[in-house]
CSV table of C-alpha atoms and ligand atoms in Angstrom, one decimal:
chain,number,residue,atom,x,y,z
D,1,MET,CA,-107.9,-15.1,182.7
D,2,THR,CA,-105.0,-14.5,182.6
D,3,HIS,CA,-102.1,-17.2,182.4
D,4,ILE,CA,-98.2,-16.0,183.0
D,5,VAL,CA,-95.8,-19.0,181.1
D,6,HIS,CA,-92.4,-18.4,181.5
D,7,THR,CA,-91.5,-21.3,178.1
D,8,LYS,CA,-91.9,-22.2,174.9
D,9,SER,CA,-93.2,-25.5,175.9
D,10,GLU,CA,-96.3,-24.0,178.3
D,11,LEU,CA,-97.4,-21.7,176.1
D,12,GLN,CA,-97.3,-23.6,173.3
D,13,GLN,CA,-99.6,-26.1,175.4
D,14,HIS,CA,-102.0,-22.6,175.9
D,15,LEU,CA,-102.6,-22.2,172.3
D,16,LYS,CA,-102.9,-26.0,171.1
D,17,ASP,CA,-105.3,-26.0,167.8
D,18,ASN,CA,-105.7,-21.5,168.4
D,19,ASN,CA,-105.9,-19.7,165.7
D,20,SER,CA,-106.9,-16.4,166.7
D,21,ILE,CA,-104.1,-15.0,168.4
D,22,ALA,CA,-102.3,-11.4,168.2
D,23,LEU,CA,-99.0,-10.7,169.4
D,24,VAL,CA,-97.2,-7.6,170.6
D,25,PRO,CA,-94.3,-7.8,171.8
D,26,THR,CA,-92.3,-5.2,174.5
D,27,MET,CA,-89.4,-5.0,176.9
D,28,GLY,CA,-91.7,-4.5,179.7
D,29,ALA,CA,-91.5,-1.3,181.7
D,30,LEU,CA,-95.4,-0.8,180.7
D,31,HIS,CA,-96.8,2.3,179.6
D,32,GLU,CA,-100.4,3.6,178.4
D,33,GLY,CA,-98.3,3.5,174.7
D,34,HIS,CA,-97.5,-0.8,175.2
D,35,LEU,CA,-101.4,-0.4,176.7
D,36,SER,CA,-102.8,0.7,173.5
D,37,LEU,CA,-101.1,-2.3,171.2
D,38,VAL,CA,-102.6,-4.7,174.0
D,39,LYS,CA,-106.5,-3.3,173.4
D,40,LEU,CA,-105.9,-3.4,169.6
D,41,ALA,CA,-104.7,-6.4,169.5
D,42,GLN,CA,-108.0,-7.2,171.8
D,43,GLN,CA,-109.8,-6.6,168.6
D,44,LYS,CA,-107.6,-8.6,166.2
D,45,ALA,CA,-107.9,-11.9,168.1
D,46,LYS,CA,-109.0,-13.9,170.2
D,47,THR,CA,-106.3,-14.3,172.5
D,48,VAL,CA,-103.7,-11.4,173.2
D,49,VAL,CA,-100.3,-12.8,174.1
D,50,VAL,CA,-97.7,-10.0,175.3
D,51,SER,CA,-94.3,-11.3,176.0
D,52,ILE,CA,-92.2,-8.9,178.3
D,53,PHE,CA,-88.0,-10.3,176.7
D,54,VAL,CA,-85.8,-7.1,177.5
D,55,ASN,CA,-83.4,-8.8,174.8
D,56,PRO,CA,-79.7,-8.4,175.6
D,57,LYS,CA,-79.3,-9.2,171.2
D,58,GLN,CA,-80.4,-5.3,171.0
D,59,PHE,CA,-78.5,-3.2,173.3
D,60,ALA,CA,-74.7,-2.5,172.5
D,61,PRO,CA,-72.0,-3.1,175.5
D,62,HIS,CA,-72.0,0.7,176.2
D,63,GLU,CA,-76.0,0.6,176.3
D,64,ASP,CA,-78.3,0.2,178.8
D,65,PHE,CA,-79.1,-3.7,178.9
D,66,GLY,CA,-78.1,-3.7,182.5
D,67,SER,CA,-80.2,-0.7,183.8
D,68,TYR,CA,-83.1,-1.2,181.2
D,69,PRO,CA,-85.7,-0.5,184.0
D,70,ARG,CA,-87.1,-3.5,184.8
D,71,GLN,CA,-90.9,-3.7,186.1
D,72,GLU,CA,-91.9,-7.4,185.9
D,73,THR,CA,-94.3,-7.8,189.2
D,74,ARG,CA,-96.1,-3.8,188.1
D,75,ASP,CA,-96.4,-5.0,184.3
D,76,ILE,CA,-98.0,-8.3,185.6
D,77,GLU,CA,-100.6,-6.1,187.3
D,78,LEU,CA,-101.5,-4.0,184.9
D,79,LEU,CA,-102.1,-6.8,181.7
D,80,THR,CA,-103.9,-8.2,184.1
D,81,HIS,CA,-106.3,-5.6,185.0
D,82,ILE,CA,-106.0,-5.1,181.1
D,83,GLY,CA,-107.7,-8.7,179.6
D,84,ALA,CA,-103.9,-10.0,178.7
D,85,ASP,CA,-104.7,-13.9,177.7
D,86,ILE,CA,-101.0,-14.8,178.5
D,87,ILE,CA,-97.9,-12.9,179.5
D,88,TYR,CA,-95.0,-14.8,177.8
D,89,LEU,CA,-91.8,-14.0,180.0
D,90,PRO,CA,-89.3,-15.9,178.9
D,91,GLN,CA,-85.4,-16.5,179.4
D,92,ALA,CA,-82.7,-15.5,177.1
D,93,SER,CA,-81.8,-19.2,176.8
D,94,GLU,CA,-85.1,-20.2,175.5
D,95,ILE,CA,-84.8,-17.4,172.7
D,96,TYR,CA,-81.5,-18.0,172.1
D,97,SER,CA,-81.7,-22.1,172.6
D,98,SER,CA,-82.8,-23.5,169.0
D,99,ASN,CA,-81.0,-20.2,166.6
D,100,THR,CA,-77.3,-20.6,167.1
D,101,SER,CA,-76.8,-17.4,164.5
D,102,ASN,CA,-79.1,-15.2,163.1
D,103,PRO,CA,-81.8,-16.7,160.2
D,104,THR,CA,-83.2,-12.9,159.7
D,105,GLU,CA,-81.6,-10.2,157.4
D,106,VAL,CA,-82.2,-7.0,157.9
D,107,GLY,CA,-80.4,-5.4,154.8
D,108,HIS,CA,-79.8,-2.2,154.0
D,109,LEU,CA,-82.6,-0.5,156.0
D,110,GLY,CA,-81.1,-1.7,159.1
D,111,THR,CA,-78.0,0.2,158.6
D,112,ILE,CA,-79.7,3.8,158.4
D,113,LEU,CA,-81.1,6.5,160.7
D,114,GLU,CA,-81.0,4.8,164.0
D,115,GLY,CA,-79.0,1.6,162.2
D,116,ALA,CA,-76.9,4.3,161.4
D,117,VAL,CA,-76.0,5.4,165.2
D,118,ARG,CA,-76.6,1.6,167.2
D,119,PRO,CA,-75.2,-0.8,164.3
D,120,HIS,CA,-76.4,-4.2,165.3
D,121,PHE,CA,-79.4,-2.8,166.8
D,122,PHE,CA,-81.9,-4.1,164.0
D,123,ALA,CA,-80.3,-7.5,163.7
D,124,GLY,CA,-80.7,-8.1,167.2
D,125,VAL,CA,-84.7,-6.7,167.0
D,126,ALA,CA,-85.3,-8.9,164.3
D,127,TRP,CA,-83.7,-12.4,165.8
D,128,VAL,CA,-86.2,-12.0,168.5
D,129,VAL,CA,-89.0,-10.8,166.9
D,130,TYR,CA,-89.3,-13.5,164.9
D,131,THR,CA,-88.5,-16.0,167.2
D,132,LEU,CA,-91.2,-15.0,169.1
D,133,PHE,CA,-92.8,-15.3,166.1
D,134,GLN,CA,-92.0,-19.6,165.5
D,135,HIS,CA,-93.1,-19.4,169.7
D,136,VAL,CA,-96.2,-18.0,169.1
D,137,LYS,CA,-97.1,-18.4,165.8
D,138,PRO,CA,-100.3,-15.5,165.9
D,139,GLN,CA,-102.6,-14.7,163.3
D,140,VAL,CA,-101.1,-11.0,164.1
D,141,ALA,CA,-98.6,-8.9,165.3
D,142,ILE,CA,-98.6,-5.3,166.7
D,143,PHE,CA,-95.8,-2.4,166.6
D,144,GLY,CA,-95.4,1.1,168.2
D,145,GLU,CA,-95.4,3.3,165.1
D,146,LYS,CA,-93.8,5.1,167.8
D,147,ASP,CA,-90.8,3.5,166.8
D,148,PHE,CA,-91.3,3.6,163.0
D,149,GLN,CA,-88.1,2.2,161.2
D,150,GLN,CA,-88.9,-1.0,163.8
D,151,LEU,CA,-91.5,-1.3,162.2
D,152,ALA,CA,-91.1,-1.0,158.5
D,153,ILE,CA,-88.8,-3.4,159.0
D,154,ILE,CA,-89.9,-6.4,160.4
D,155,HIS,CA,-93.1,-5.7,157.5
D,156,ALA,CA,-89.7,-6.2,155.5
D,157,MET,CA,-88.9,-9.5,157.6
D,158,VAL,CA,-92.8,-10.8,156.9
D,159,ARG,CA,-92.8,-9.7,153.4
D,160,ASP,CA,-89.5,-11.0,152.4
D,161,MET,CA,-89.2,-14.5,154.1
D,162,GLN,CA,-93.4,-14.9,153.8
D,163,LEU,CA,-94.2,-15.1,157.0
D,164,PRO,CA,-98.1,-16.2,157.4
D,165,THR,CA,-98.3,-13.0,160.5
D,166,THR,CA,-100.1,-9.7,159.4
D,167,ILE,CA,-98.5,-6.8,161.2
D,168,ILE,CA,-100.1,-3.9,162.0
D,169,GLY,CA,-99.0,-0.7,163.2
D,170,ALA,CA,-100.3,1.6,166.3
D,171,PRO,CA,-100.0,5.3,166.6
D,172,ILE,CA,-98.0,6.8,169.2
D,173,ILE,CA,-99.7,7.7,173.1
D,174,ARG,CA,-97.7,11.1,173.9
D,175,GLU,CA,-98.6,12.7,177.3
D,176,GLN,CA,-100.4,15.9,177.5
D,177,ASP,CA,-97.6,18.1,176.7
D,178,GLY,CA,-96.4,16.1,173.2
D,179,LEU,CA,-94.3,13.4,174.3
D,180,ALA,CA,-93.8,10.6,172.8
D,181,MET,CA,-94.2,8.3,175.7
D,182,SER,CA,-91.7,5.5,176.6
D,183,SER,CA,-89.7,3.6,178.9
D,184,ARG,CA,-86.6,5.3,179.4
D,185,ASN,CA,-88.3,8.8,180.0
D,186,ILE,CA,-87.5,8.5,183.1
D,187,TYR,CA,-83.9,9.0,182.6
D,188,LEU,CA,-84.4,13.2,181.8
D,189,SER,CA,-83.4,15.1,184.1
D,190,ASP,CA,-86.5,17.5,185.1
D,191,ARG,CA,-84.6,20.0,183.2
D,192,GLN,CA,-84.7,17.8,180.1
D,193,ARG,CA,-87.9,17.1,180.4
D,194,THR,CA,-88.4,20.8,180.0
D,195,ILE,CA,-87.1,20.5,176.9
D,196,ALA,CA,-88.1,17.1,175.8
D,197,PRO,CA,-92.1,18.5,174.0
D,198,ALA,CA,-90.5,20.8,172.3
D,199,LEU,CA,-88.9,17.5,169.7
D,200,TYR,CA,-92.8,16.8,169.1
D,201,ARG,CA,-94.0,20.6,168.5
D,202,ILE,CA,-90.7,21.4,166.1
D,203,LEU,CA,-91.8,18.1,164.2
D,204,GLY,CA,-95.6,19.7,164.3
D,205,ASP,CA,-93.9,23.0,163.1
D,206,MET,CA,-91.7,20.9,159.9
D,207,LYS,CA,-95.0,18.9,159.2
D,208,TYR,CA,-97.3,21.9,158.6
D,209,GLN,CA,-94.4,24.3,156.6
D,210,LEU,CA,-93.8,21.2,154.5
D,211,GLU,CA,-97.3,20.7,154.1
D,212,HIS,CA,-98.0,24.6,152.8
D,213,ASP,CA,-95.3,24.5,150.3
D,214,MET,CA,-91.4,25.2,152.1
D,215,GLY,CA,-88.9,23.5,150.7
D,216,ILE,CA,-87.8,20.4,152.3
D,217,GLN,CA,-83.6,20.7,152.4
D,218,SER,CA,-84.8,24.3,153.8
D,219,CYS,CA,-87.0,23.0,156.3
D,220,LEU,CA,-84.4,20.3,157.4
D,221,SER,CA,-81.8,22.8,157.7
D,222,GLN,CA,-84.4,25.2,159.6
D,223,GLY,CA,-85.9,21.9,162.2
D,224,ARG,CA,-82.3,21.1,163.7
D,225,ASP,CA,-82.0,24.7,164.4
D,226,GLN,CA,-84.8,24.6,166.1
D,227,LEU,CA,-83.9,21.9,168.0
D,228,LEU,CA,-80.6,22.8,169.1
D,229,GLN,CA,-82.0,26.2,170.1
D,230,ALA,CA,-84.7,24.6,172.2
D,231,GLY,CA,-82.1,23.0,174.2
D,232,PHE,CA,-81.0,19.6,172.6
D,233,ASP,CA,-77.7,18.5,172.7
D,234,SER,CA,-77.0,17.4,169.4
D,235,ILE,CA,-79.0,15.0,166.8
D,236,ASP,CA,-78.5,12.3,165.2
D,237,TYR,CA,-80.9,12.6,162.5
D,238,VAL,CA,-83.7,15.0,160.8
D,239,SER,CA,-84.7,13.1,157.9
D,240,LEU,CA,-88.1,13.1,155.1
D,241,CYS,CA,-88.5,9.6,153.6
D,242,ASP,CA,-90.7,7.4,152.1
D,243,SER,CA,-92.8,5.6,154.6
D,244,SER,CA,-91.8,1.9,153.2
D,245,SER,CA,-88.3,1.9,151.6
D,246,LEU,CA,-87.1,5.0,154.2
D,247,THR,CA,-85.3,6.9,151.6
D,248,PRO,CA,-84.8,10.5,151.4
D,249,LEU,CA,-87.8,12.2,149.9
D,250,SER,CA,-86.8,15.0,147.7
D,251,ASP,CA,-90.6,15.9,146.4
D,252,PRO,CA,-93.7,15.7,148.0
D,253,ASN,CA,-95.0,12.2,148.3
D,254,ALA,CA,-98.4,10.9,150.1
D,255,HIS,CA,-96.5,8.4,151.9
D,256,ALA,CA,-93.9,10.7,154.1
D,257,ARG,CA,-92.7,10.6,156.6
D,258,LEU,CA,-90.9,12.8,159.3
D,259,LEU,CA,-87.8,10.9,161.6
D,260,VAL,CA,-85.9,12.5,164.0
D,261,ALA,CA,-83.1,11.3,166.5
D,262,ALA,CA,-82.3,14.0,168.9
D,263,ARG,CA,-80.3,14.1,172.7
D,264,LEU,CA,-80.6,15.3,176.0
D,265,GLY,CA,-78.1,14.2,177.2
D,266,ALA,CA,-77.2,10.8,177.4
D,267,VAL,CA,-80.5,9.7,177.3
D,268,ARG,CA,-81.8,9.8,173.1
D,269,LEU,CA,-85.6,10.8,172.0
D,270,ILE,CA,-86.9,9.6,168.6
D,271,ASP,CA,-90.0,10.7,167.6
D,272,ASN,CA,-92.1,10.4,163.5
D,273,ILE,CA,-95.1,11.7,161.9
D,274,SER,CA,-96.8,11.3,158.6
D,275,VAL,CA,-96.4,14.6,156.1
D,276,TRP,CA,-99.1,14.7,153.3
Q,1,LIG,P1,-90.6,-1.7,173.8
Q,1,LIG,O1,-90.7,-1.8,175.0
Q,1,LIG,O2,-90.2,-0.2,174.0
Q,1,LIG,O3,-89.5,-2.3,172.8
Q,1,LIG,O4,-91.5,-1.1,173.0
Q,1,LIG,C1,-92.5,-2.6,172.8
Q,1,LIG,C2,-93.7,-1.4,171.5
Q,1,LIG,O5,-94.7,-0.2,172.1
Q,1,LIG,C3,-93.1,-1.3,170.6
Q,1,LIG,O6,-94.0,-2.3,169.1
Q,1,LIG,C4,-93.3,0.1,170.4
Q,1,LIG,O7,-93.7,1.2,169.1
Q,1,LIG,C5,-94.2,0.1,171.8
Q,1,LIG,N1,-94.3,1.4,171.8
Q,1,LIG,C6,-93.2,1.9,172.7
Q,1,LIG,N2,-93.9,3.8,173.1
Q,1,LIG,C7,-95.2,3.8,172.3
Q,1,LIG,C8,-96.1,4.7,172.4
Q,1,LIG,N3,-95.9,5.6,173.2
Q,1,LIG,N4,-96.8,5.1,171.9
Q,1,LIG,C9,-97.3,3.5,171.2
Q,1,LIG,N5,-96.4,2.7,170.7
Q,1,LIG,C10,-95.4,2.3,171.9
């Protein structure tokens, strides 16, 4: 049976004396990518809590907080069907009432890549995730590799704040043509939607070239050119990084991750792939 709760106190009544809880934080508008996280959570703990909260603190004033897709009824149906135990739908006042200042510190990791383009984003993410952890007290929390930098920041937060939650990264779920599923893909026009799968195709080509001894710098600049040729309007970054510190790599490394953010009109797409 799936319980729908809106407040921390209702939530904690349901979770009393429970020490096998997995949390899947989301912003709703659920798709197969989110559901794969829930399925993984079901393998990791007896009770699965899925939170749906469109976090105002991770949107800049010019971003799409007001128009971010909200499909609560459909989300509840999907989560009930898949057998999530608790759906937590807090109001912003529930999340931000006890913390008037951000108790987390994302540091350098929050200023690079996505953080360079969206300066307040990761501070907002860390704040809400920390607060959800305080409310749910999960043994395990699942995050998608789709948002690879977010996953690295949550890993670092848990380590630095010594939080008693194990973080698990889940693989990226894609459309048949390779486009990583995202709640924001609905913003793509038909023309943009035909260009979008080139992002993953070019990432795959770059991975192949790097693994077959192409130099890192020439591969990154060729990848940028290919994205523009494929029809992307601009590129925020194409970067080969260490997968924990996200420091740029100049030599092959077993923990490398290739990360990209590119724009089609007003829509930003992000994707990433492991290399070596
Ligand atoms: P969001 O609702 O976009 O904040 O995402 C909630 C969680 O789902 C995050 O941990 C995301 O990384 C994850 N997620 C989003 N899209 C995908 C995807 N295509 N595959 C796997 N996980 C995803």
